[in-house]
C-alpha cells in the first residue's frame, strides 16, 4: 500500500492533501509574529544543519510565516502549504511549535541529519493540516535513579519527545539505588547517596553483581538547564522525590531518617526494599527542605512525591514507630505512610503546587489538587477520577517500557509480560466505566521507562522506540484508533528516527543483545501479572 501523502506521526485531527510542492532553498525567507521569536529561532536551528539554509528573516510575510491565531485553542495549529508559501498558525506559541514539528515531518527524513546532505530536494507536499492534541499530559517518565543518564542524553531525549509532540518529562530522580539531584542543604545526598558500589545484573535475589561502582548526579545548574531546554520545546519537567519508601540511598547518607539505623549502603539490588523512613518530625522537615530546593529549581505545577511500594514491616516491628503512630492518633501503624504523604502534600500545596504521586496515595487523605499516576492497571485511574482527582494513566501492562517486547531470547534482559508497539497503541487513557462527566479528570498518560535493566543510552533507545511513537499517537491523536494507518505512517517515520540516530528496535532485527550466560530475566505470563496486580491493588477502595 502506498504511504499517505502526509505521513504525520502522531496522526493529526484533520489533513487535506493539496496539489504541488513547496521547496525550501537558500533563498527561502521566514517571518514570525511577535511572541514567536524563540519558535522561529528553533525552526531555523532545526532546518539549518541538514540543508545548510538559514531561513532568513527578510520581509513580511516570508515564504514561511509563523502566526498566532486567536481563533485557535492552546496547542492547536493549522499548517497550510501551497507551492508559493507555507503558513503555520497556532492558538499559542506551543501550537505554532507543533505546526513547525509537522512541517519538519513533511520534509524528507534527511532533514533530521546533523550536517548538510547533498542531492536532496527539500520539498514539502502541499496541503492543509488542522490539528490539536486530545490530552494535555503527554508524558514520559525517565528513571534516572536506577541508572544515571548523563545530562546530554536527557537533552537528546527531550528533543526526541518534542519531535513526537510529547509535553511532559517526569524525572524519577531518587530511589533506593541512587539520588541524582544536588541539594545544597544536604551535601551527603550527592557525596554518598548518588553512588553505589556495584549493580545487580539481571533479576532475582541470587543475581550476580558486576563489581563496578556506578553513580552520578545533576547539579542545580544542570537541572535548570534541562528545565529551560525542555521549556523551549514546550515540555514541562516534573521532578519526583520518592518517599517514604524507595529511600535506601538517602538512608545510606542520613541513617537518622530511617527505622533501620546505621549500616545501610546505597542499594545494589533491584526489587521492593523494606528500609523506609521513620516518622519523626525531623524526617518530615528534611524532606520538606529537600522539596523546597526542588520547587526552586522546577517551576512545574506538579511535584512528584512518590508514595509507591512502601512496605509497612519495619514500622510494625519497631516500638518507636508504633509509639509515634499512637502519638499522632493514627488508627493503624500502617497509616504512617498516608500521614507522611499528607504532610508533604500540605507543604507542597501551601506553596501553590500540586503533588503528583503513584496510585498508592489514594489509600490516604490527599488534597483535591493531588494528581494520581495510575500504574497498577487502571483501577487507580477510575477510583481517583471518581473521587475528583486528576489522573495520569500509565497502567503497567500498556505503558511500562521496561517490559520485554517479545518472547524472543534476543531481547535485552527480559522482564514482565510482552508489550509490543501494537499493545501500546491499544492503550486507552480514560478508564472503562468512568462517567463521561468525569473524563476531564484524565489529564492524559505517560510511558514509564524504568531502568533497572536499561543500562545504556543505546538500550534506552531500543526500549523506548518505536513504542514511544505509539504512545505519542495515543496521547495526541484522535480517540478513534486506526492501527493500520499508524503502522503505515510508522514505516514513513522510522527513516526519521534513523536520521536522528535513534537505535530503535527493528521488527526484523538485527538484535544487538544476546543474553549473557548466567544472567536471568524475570519474564512472566499475563495471568501471573494479572494475579499480582489484583493482590497489590486490594487496598484501593472504590
Ligand atoms: C512503580 O512501578 N513502582 C510505580
Coordinates of C-alpha atoms and ligand atoms in Angstrom, one line a residue:
X1 CA 0.0 0.0 0.0
X2 CA 1.4 3.5 -0.8
X3 CA 2.4 5.7 2.0
X4 CA -0.1 8.5 2.7
X5 CA 0.9 11.8 1.1
X6 CA 1.2 13.5 4.5
X7 CA 2.8 10.9 6.8
X8 CA 2.5 12.7 10.1
X9 CA 3.0 10.9 13.4
X10 CA 1.2 11.4 15.7
X11 CA -1.9 11.4 13.4
X12 CA -3.4 14.9 13.1
X13 CA -7.1 15.5 13.6
X14 CA -7.6 16.6 10.0
X15 CA -5.4 16.7 6.9
X16 CA -6.2 17.5 3.3
X17 CA -3.5 16.9 0.7
X18 CA -3.3 19.7 -1.9
X19 CA -1.6 19.9 -5.3
X20 CA 2.1 20.6 -5.9
X21 CA 5.1 21.1 -3.6
X22 CA 6.7 23.9 -1.7
X23 CA 10.5 23.9 -1.9
X24 CA 12.9 25.2 0.7
X25 CA 16.0 26.8 -0.9
X26 CA 18.8 29.0 0.2
X27 CA 16.6 32.0 -0.7
X28 CA 13.6 30.9 1.4
X29 CA 12.6 33.5 4.0
X30 CA 10.9 33.3 7.3
X31 CA 8.6 35.8 9.1
X32 CA 7.0 35.5 12.5
X33 CA 4.6 37.3 14.7
X34 CA 5.7 39.0 18.0
X35 CA 5.9 36.3 20.7
X36 CA 7.2 33.7 18.3
X37 CA 10.8 34.7 18.3
X38 CA 12.0 31.6 20.1
X39 CA 9.9 29.2 18.0
X40 CA 11.3 30.9 14.8
X41 CA 14.8 30.5 16.2
X42 CA 14.2 26.9 16.9
X43 CA 12.9 26.3 13.4
X44 CA 15.9 28.0 11.9
X45 CA 18.1 25.8 14.1
X46 CA 16.2 22.7 13.1
X47 CA 16.4 23.3 9.3
X48 CA 20.0 24.6 9.0
X49 CA 22.2 21.6 9.8
X50 CA 20.9 19.3 7.1
X51 CA 20.0 21.9 4.4
X52 CA 22.7 24.5 5.1
X53 CA 20.0 27.1 4.7
X54 CA 19.4 29.9 7.2
X55 CA 15.7 30.7 6.6
X56 CA 16.5 34.4 6.7
X57 CA 14.0 36.8 8.4
X58 CA 13.8 39.2 5.4
X59 CA 10.5 40.8 4.7
X60 CA 6.9 40.1 5.9
X61 CA 5.3 37.9 5.0
X62 CA 8.2 35.5 4.5
X63 CA 7.9 32.4 2.3
X64 CA 7.3 30.6 5.5
X65 CA 5.3 32.6 8.1
X66 CA 4.5 31.8 11.7
X67 CA 1.4 33.4 13.0
X68 CA -0.8 33.5 16.2
X69 CA -4.5 33.0 15.6
X70 CA -6.8 33.8 18.5
X71 CA -9.5 31.6 16.8
X72 CA -7.5 28.5 17.7
X73 CA -7.1 26.9 21.1
X74 CA -3.9 26.3 23.2
X75 CA -1.5 23.8 21.4
X76 CA -3.8 23.9 18.3
X77 CA -2.4 24.7 14.9
X78 CA -3.2 24.9 11.2
X79 CA -0.4 24.3 8.7
X80 CA -1.1 25.4 5.2
X81 CA 1.4 24.6 2.5
X82 CA 0.9 25.8 -1.1
X83 CA 3.5 25.9 -3.9
X84 CA 4.4 29.6 -3.1
X85 CA 4.1 29.7 0.6
X86 CA 3.8 27.9 3.9
X87 CA 1.8 29.4 6.8
X88 CA 1.8 28.0 10.3
X89 CA -0.9 29.4 12.6
X90 CA -1.2 28.5 16.2
X91 CA -3.5 29.3 19.1
X92 CA -0.4 30.0 21.1
X93 CA 3.4 29.6 20.7
X94 CA 3.1 25.9 21.6
X95 CA 0.6 25.4 18.7
X96 CA 3.0 27.1 16.3
X97 CA 5.8 24.9 17.6
X98 CA 3.8 21.8 16.9
X99 CA 2.9 23.1 13.5
X100 CA 6.7 23.5 12.8
X101 CA 7.3 19.9 14.0
X102 CA 4.7 18.8 11.5
X103 CA 6.5 20.9 8.8
X104 CA 9.7 19.1 9.5
X105 CA 8.0 15.7 9.2
X106 CA 6.6 16.8 5.8
X107 CA 10.2 17.3 4.6
X108 CA 12.4 14.4 3.5
X109 CA 13.7 12.4 6.6
X110 CA 17.2 13.7 5.9
X111 CA 16.1 17.0 7.4
X112 CA 16.9 15.3 10.8
X113 CA 20.5 14.8 9.9
X114 CA 23.1 17.0 11.7
X115 CA 25.3 18.0 8.7
X116 CA 24.5 19.2 5.2
X117 CA 23.1 16.4 3.0
X118 CA 23.9 16.7 -0.7
X119 CA 21.4 16.0 -3.5
X120 CA 18.2 16.3 -1.6
X121 CA 15.3 18.5 -2.8
X122 CA 13.8 20.0 0.3
X123 CA 10.2 19.7 -0.8
X124 CA 7.0 19.8 1.3
X125 CA 3.9 18.2 -0.2
X126 CA 1.2 20.8 -0.3
X127 CA -2.0 20.6 1.8
X128 CA -3.6 21.7 5.0
X129 CA -3.3 20.1 8.4
X130 CA -5.6 21.2 11.2
X131 CA -4.6 19.7 14.5
X132 CA -4.8 19.7 18.2
X133 CA -4.0 17.2 21.0
X134 CA -6.5 15.0 22.7
X135 CA -4.8 15.2 26.1
X136 CA -2.8 17.9 27.9
X137 CA -0.4 15.5 29.7
X138 CA 1.6 13.6 27.1
X139 CA 4.3 12.2 29.1
X140 CA 7.3 10.0 29.5
X141 CA 8.9 9.1 32.9
X142 CA 12.6 8.5 32.8
X143 CA 14.1 6.7 35.8
X144 CA 17.5 8.3 36.1
X145 CA 17.8 6.9 39.6
X146 CA 18.4 3.3 38.9
X147 CA 20.9 4.1 36.1
X148 CA 22.4 7.6 35.9
X149 CA 21.8 9.1 32.4
X150 CA 24.2 11.9 31.5
X151 CA 22.7 15.3 31.1
X152 CA 23.4 15.4 27.3
X153 CA 21.3 12.2 26.9
X154 CA 18.4 13.8 28.7
X155 CA 18.6 16.8 26.4
X156 CA 18.6 14.5 23.4
X157 CA 15.6 12.6 24.8
X158 CA 13.8 15.9 25.2
X159 CA 14.4 16.6 21.5
X160 CA 13.0 13.2 20.6
X161 CA 10.0 13.7 22.8
X162 CA 9.3 17.1 21.2
X163 CA 9.5 15.6 17.7
X164 CA 6.6 13.4 18.8
X165 CA 4.6 16.3 20.3
X166 CA 5.0 14.9 23.9
X167 CA 5.0 17.6 26.5
X168 CA 5.7 16.3 30.0
X169 CA 9.0 14.7 31.2
X170 CA 8.6 13.1 34.6
X171 CA 12.1 12.7 36.0
X172 CA 12.3 10.0 38.6
X173 CA 15.3 11.5 40.5
X174 CA 15.6 9.3 43.6
X175 CA 15.3 5.7 44.5
X176 CA 17.0 3.0 46.7
X177 CA 19.8 2.7 44.2
X178 CA 20.7 6.4 43.7
X179 CA 19.9 10.1 44.4
X180 CA 20.5 12.3 41.4
X181 CA 19.7 15.9 42.4
X182 CA 22.0 18.3 44.2
X183 CA 20.5 19.6 47.4
X184 CA 22.7 22.3 48.8
X185 CA 21.5 21.9 52.4
X186 CA 22.3 18.2 52.5
X187 CA 25.6 17.6 50.6
X188 CA 25.8 13.9 51.6
X189 CA 22.9 13.2 49.2
X190 CA 25.3 13.8 46.3
X191 CA 28.6 12.7 48.1
X192 CA 27.2 9.4 49.3
X193 CA 23.6 8.7 48.1
X194 CA 24.4 9.2 44.4
X195 CA 26.9 6.4 44.2
X196 CA 26.6 2.7 44.7
X197 CA 29.3 0.1 44.9
X198 CA 28.0 -2.1 42.1
X199 CA 24.9 -3.2 40.2
X200 CA 22.9 -6.3 40.1
X201 CA 23.0 -8.0 36.7
X202 CA 19.6 -9.5 35.7
X203 CA 16.8 -10.4 38.0
X204 CA 16.4 -12.5 41.2
X205 CA 17.9 -12.3 44.7
X206 CA 20.8 -14.5 43.6
X207 CA 21.7 -12.4 40.5
X208 CA 25.4 -11.7 40.1
X209 CA 26.8 -8.3 40.9
X210 CA 29.1 -6.5 38.4
X211 CA 31.7 -5.2 40.9
X212 CA 31.7 -1.8 39.2
X213 CA 30.8 1.4 41.1
X214 CA 28.0 3.3 39.4
X215 CA 26.7 6.8 40.0
X216 CA 26.3 10.5 39.1
X217 CA 24.1 13.4 39.8
X218 CA 22.8 16.6 38.3
X219 CA 23.8 19.9 39.8
X220 CA 21.1 22.5 40.3
X221 CA 22.6 24.4 37.3
X222 CA 22.3 21.2 35.2
X223 CA 18.7 20.8 36.2
X224 CA 17.8 24.5 35.5
X225 CA 19.4 24.0 32.1
X226 CA 17.3 20.8 31.5
X227 CA 14.1 22.7 32.6
X228 CA 14.9 25.7 30.2
X229 CA 15.9 23.4 27.3
X230 CA 12.6 21.5 27.8
X231 CA 10.6 24.7 28.1
X232 CA 11.9 26.0 24.8
X233 CA 10.3 22.8 23.3
X234 CA 7.1 23.2 25.3
X235 CA 7.9 20.4 27.6
X236 CA 7.3 20.6 31.4
X237 CA 9.7 18.8 33.6
X238 CA 8.0 17.2 36.6
X239 CA 10.6 16.2 39.3
X240 CA 10.0 13.2 41.6
X241 CA 11.5 12.7 45.0
X242 CA 10.5 9.3 46.4
X243 CA 9.2 8.8 50.0
X244 CA 8.5 7.2 52.4
X245 CA 9.7 4.0 50.7
X246 CA 12.4 3.7 48.0
X247 CA 14.7 5.7 50.2
X248 CA 17.7 3.4 50.9
X249 CA 20.1 5.7 49.1
X250 CA 19.1 8.6 51.5
X251 CA 19.4 6.3 54.5
X252 CA 23.0 5.4 53.5
X253 CA 23.9 9.1 54.0
X254 CA 21.5 10.1 56.7
X255 CA 20.7 7.0 58.7
X256 CA 18.9 9.0 61.4
X257 CA 16.0 9.4 58.9
X258 CA 15.3 5.7 58.8
X259 CA 13.9 2.9 61.0
X260 CA 16.8 0.7 60.4
X261 CA 19.6 2.9 61.8
X262 CA 23.2 3.0 60.7
X263 CA 24.8 0.4 58.4
X264 CA 22.9 0.7 55.1
X265 CA 24.7 1.2 51.8
X266 CA 23.1 2.6 48.6
X267 CA 21.3 -0.4 47.4
X268 CA 23.0 -2.6 44.8
X269 CA 20.0 -4.8 44.1
X270 CA 16.6 -4.4 42.5
X271 CA 13.1 -5.1 43.9
X272 CA 10.9 -3.7 46.7
X273 CA 13.1 -2.6 49.6
X274 CA 12.0 -2.8 53.2
X275 CA 14.1 0.1 54.5
X276 CA 11.7 3.0 55.0
X277 CA 11.7 6.4 56.6
X278 CA 10.8 6.9 60.3
X279 CA 8.0 9.2 61.3
X280 CA 10.0 11.7 63.3
X281 CA 9.2 15.4 62.8
X282 CA 12.8 15.9 61.9
X283 CA 12.5 13.4 59.0
X284 CA 9.4 15.2 57.6
X285 CA 11.4 18.5 57.9
X286 CA 14.3 17.0 56.0
X287 CA 12.0 16.1 53.1
X288 CA 10.2 19.5 53.2
X289 CA 13.6 21.2 53.0
X290 CA 14.6 19.0 50.0
X291 CA 11.2 19.7 48.3
X292 CA 11.8 23.5 48.9
X293 CA 15.0 23.3 46.9
X294 CA 13.4 21.1 44.3
X295 CA 10.5 23.6 43.9
X296 CA 13.0 26.4 43.5
X297 CA 14.6 24.5 40.5
X298 CA 11.5 23.2 38.9
X299 CA 8.7 25.6 38.1
X300 CA 6.2 22.8 37.2
X301 CA 2.7 22.9 38.7
X302 CA 3.3 19.3 39.8
X303 CA 5.9 18.0 42.2
X304 CA 6.3 14.2 42.4
X305 CA 6.4 12.8 45.9
X306 CA 6.5 9.1 45.1
X307 CA 4.4 7.1 47.5
X308 CA 4.6 3.7 45.9
X309 CA 5.7 0.4 47.2
X310 CA 6.2 1.2 50.9
X311 CA 6.3 -2.0 52.9
X312 CA 5.0 -1.4 56.5
X313 CA 7.0 -4.3 58.1
X314 CA 9.7 -2.1 59.7
X315 CA 7.1 0.3 61.3
X316 CA 5.1 -2.7 62.6
X317 CA 8.1 -4.3 64.2
X318 CA 9.6 -1.0 65.6
X319 CA 8.4 0.1 69.1
X320 CA 9.2 3.8 68.4
X321 CA 7.2 3.8 65.1
X322 CA 4.2 2.2 66.9
X323 CA 4.5 4.8 69.7
X324 CA 4.7 7.6 67.1
X325 CA 1.6 6.3 65.3
X326 CA -0.3 6.4 68.6
X327 CA 1.1 9.9 69.4
X328 CA -0.3 11.0 66.0
X329 CA -3.6 9.5 66.7
X330 CA -3.5 7.0 63.8
X331 CA -5.8 4.1 63.9
X332 CA -3.1 1.8 62.5
X333 CA 0.7 1.8 62.3
X334 CA 0.3 1.2 58.6
X335 CA -1.3 4.6 58.3
X336 CA 2.1 6.3 58.8
X337 CA 2.5 6.2 55.1
X338 CA -0.6 8.2 54.5
X339 CA 0.3 10.6 57.3
X340 CA 3.8 11.2 55.8
X341 CA 2.4 11.8 52.3
X342 CA -0.3 14.1 53.8
X343 CA 2.4 16.2 55.5
X344 CA 4.3 16.7 52.2
X345 CA 1.0 17.3 50.4
X346 CA 0.2 20.1 52.9
X347 CA 3.6 21.7 52.3
X348 CA 3.6 21.4 48.5
X349 CA 0.0 22.7 48.3
X350 CA 0.9 25.5 50.7
X351 CA 3.4 26.7 48.1
X352 CA 0.7 26.7 45.4
X353 CA 1.9 23.5 43.7
X354 CA 0.2 20.1 43.3
X355 CA 1.5 16.8 44.5
X356 CA 1.9 14.0 41.8
X357 CA 2.1 10.6 43.3
X358 CA 1.7 6.9 42.4
X359 CA -1.7 5.4 42.9
X360 CA -0.9 4.2 46.5
X361 CA -1.5 7.8 47.6
X362 CA -5.2 7.0 47.2
X363 CA -5.0 5.0 50.4
X364 CA -4.9 8.2 52.4
X365 CA -6.5 11.6 52.6
X366 CA -5.0 13.8 49.9
X367 CA -5.7 17.3 48.7
X368 CA -8.3 17.8 46.0
X369 CA -5.5 19.0 43.7
X370 CA -3.4 15.9 44.2
X371 CA -2.8 14.1 40.9
X372 CA -2.6 10.4 40.7
X373 CA -0.4 8.3 38.4
X374 CA -2.4 5.1 37.9
X375 CA 0.3 2.4 37.4
X376 CA -1.2 -0.8 38.9
X377 CA -3.6 -1.2 35.9
X378 CA -6.4 1.3 35.6
X379 CA -8.1 0.7 39.0
X380 CA -6.4 3.8 40.4
X381 CA -7.4 5.9 37.5
X382 CA -11.1 5.0 37.9
X383 CA -11.0 5.5 41.7
X384 CA -9.1 8.8 41.6
X385 CA -11.3 10.3 38.9
X386 CA -14.5 9.3 40.7
X387 CA -13.1 10.9 43.9
X388 CA -12.5 14.1 41.9
X389 CA -8.7 13.8 41.5
X390 CA -6.9 14.4 38.3
X391 CA -5.2 11.3 36.8
X392 CA -2.3 10.4 34.6
X393 CA -2.9 6.9 33.2
X394 CA 0.2 4.7 32.9
X395 CA -1.0 1.2 33.6
X396 CA 1.9 -1.2 33.7
X397 CA 0.7 -3.6 31.1
X398 CA 0.4 -0.9 28.4
X399 CA 2.8 1.8 29.5
X400 CA 5.8 0.2 31.2
X401 CA 8.6 0.3 28.7
X402 CA 11.0 -1.8 30.8
X403 CA 8.7 -4.7 29.9
X404 CA 10.1 -7.0 27.3
X405 CA 9.0 -6.5 23.7
X406 CA 8.6 -10.1 22.6
X407 CA 9.1 -13.7 23.7
X408 CA 12.4 -13.9 21.8
X409 CA 15.5 -14.8 23.6
X410 CA 17.3 -11.9 21.9
X411 CA 15.6 -9.2 24.0
X412 CA 17.8 -7.4 26.5
X413 CA 17.3 -9.0 30.0
X414 CA 13.6 -9.7 29.6
X415 CA 11.2 -8.7 32.4
X416 CA 7.5 -9.0 33.0
X417 CA 4.9 -9.5 30.2
X418 CA 5.5 -8.8 26.5
X419 CA 4.4 -5.3 25.4
X420 CA 4.8 -4.5 21.7
X421 CA 4.1 -1.5 19.6
X422 CA 0.5 -2.6 18.8
X423 CA -0.1 -3.2 22.5
X424 CA 0.9 0.3 23.4
X425 CA -1.2 1.6 20.5
X426 CA -4.2 -0.2 22.1
X427 CA -3.9 1.9 25.3
X428 CA -6.9 4.0 26.2
X429 CA -6.1 6.5 29.0
X430 CA -9.8 7.1 30.0
X431 CA -10.7 4.1 32.2
X432 CA -13.6 2.0 31.1
X433 CA -16.7 2.6 33.3
X434 CA -15.9 6.2 34.1
X435 CA -18.9 8.6 33.7
X436 CA -18.3 10.9 30.7
X437 CA -18.8 13.8 33.0
X438 CA -15.7 12.8 34.9
X439 CA -13.4 12.1 31.9
X440 CA -11.9 15.6 32.2
X441 CA -10.1 14.3 35.3
X442 CA -7.9 12.2 33.0
X443 CA -5.2 14.6 32.1
X444 CA -3.6 12.1 29.8
X445 CA -0.9 9.4 30.2
X446 CA 2.7 8.6 30.1
X447 CA 5.2 5.9 29.3
X448 CA 7.2 4.8 32.3
X449 CA 10.8 3.9 31.5
X450 CA 12.2 2.1 34.5
X451 CA 15.9 1.4 34.1
X452 CA 16.9 -1.5 36.3
X453 CA 17.6 -3.3 33.0
X454 CA 18.4 -0.3 30.8
X455 CA 22.0 0.5 31.5
X456 CA 23.0 2.5 28.4
X457 CA 21.5 5.2 26.1
X458 CA 21.5 2.5 23.4
X459 CA 19.3 0.2 25.4
X460 CA 17.1 3.2 26.3
X461 CA 16.6 3.8 22.6
X462 CA 15.8 0.2 22.0
X463 CA 13.2 0.0 24.8
X464 CA 11.7 3.5 24.0
X465 CA 11.4 3.4 20.3
X466 CA 9.2 2.8 18.4
X467 CA 6.9 2.2 21.3
X468 CA 7.0 5.8 22.3
X469 CA 5.8 6.7 18.8
X470 CA 2.7 4.6 19.6
X471 CA 2.3 6.3 23.0
X472 CA 2.6 9.7 21.3
X473 CA -0.2 8.9 18.9
X474 CA -2.4 7.6 21.8
X475 CA -2.0 10.8 23.7
X476 CA -2.1 13.3 20.9
X477 CA -4.2 11.7 18.2
X478 CA -8.0 11.4 18.0
X479 CA -9.7 8.8 20.3
X480 CA -10.6 6.5 17.4
X481 CA -7.8 4.1 16.8
X482 CA -6.6 3.1 13.3
X483 CA -3.7 0.6 13.7
X484 CA -3.3 0.0 10.0
X485 CA -2.9 3.8 9.4
X486 CA -0.5 4.0 12.3
X487 CA 1.7 1.2 11.1
X488 CA 1.8 2.6 7.7
X489 CA 2.8 6.0 8.9
X490 CA 5.3 4.4 11.3
X491 CA 7.1 3.0 8.2
X492 CA 7.5 6.5 6.9
X493 CA 8.6 7.7 10.4
X494 CA 11.3 5.1 11.0
X495 CA 13.7 6.7 8.5
X496 CA 13.3 9.9 10.5
X497 CA 14.4 8.1 13.6
X498 CA 17.3 6.6 11.6
X499 CA 18.4 10.1 10.5
X500 CA 18.3 11.1 14.1
X501 CA 20.5 8.2 15.1
X502 CA 17.8 6.5 17.3
X503 CA 18.8 2.9 17.9
X504 CA 15.2 1.8 17.8
X505 CA 14.0 -1.8 17.9
X506 CA 13.7 -3.2 14.4
X507 CA 11.0 -5.9 14.0
X508 CA 13.3 -7.9 11.7
X509 CA 16.5 -7.4 13.7
X510 CA 19.4 -7.5 13.8
X511 CA 19.1 -7.7 17.6
X512 CA 22.2 -6.3 19.3
X513 CA 21.7 -8.3 22.5
X514 CA 22.5 -11.9 23.2
X515 CA 21.7 -12.9 26.7
X516 CA 24.8 -13.4 28.7
X517 CA 25.2 -16.8 30.3
X518 CA 24.2 -16.8 33.9
X519 CA 22.2 -13.6 33.8
X520 CA 18.5 -14.2 34.2
X521 CA 15.5 -12.1 33.3
X522 CA 12.1 -12.0 35.1
X523 CA 9.6 -12.8 32.4
X524 CA 6.1 -13.5 33.5
X525 CA 2.8 -14.5 31.8
X526 CA -0.2 -12.2 31.5
X527 CA -2.0 -14.5 34.0
X528 CA 0.8 -14.1 36.6
X529 CA 0.8 -10.4 36.1
X530 CA -3.0 -10.1 36.5
X531 CA -2.9 -12.1 39.7
X532 CA 0.0 -10.0 41.1
X533 CA -1.8 -6.7 40.2
X534 CA -5.1 -8.0 41.8
X535 CA -3.1 -8.7 45.0
X536 CA -1.3 -5.4 45.2
X537 CA -4.4 -3.2 44.4
X538 CA -6.6 -4.8 47.1
X539 CA -6.2 -1.6 49.2
X540 CA -7.6 0.7 46.5
X541 CA -11.2 1.4 47.6
X542 CA -13.9 2.5 45.2
Ligands
LIG1 C1 6.0 1.6 40.3 O1 6.1 0.9 39.3 N1 6.5 1.2 41.5 C2 5.4 2.9 40.3

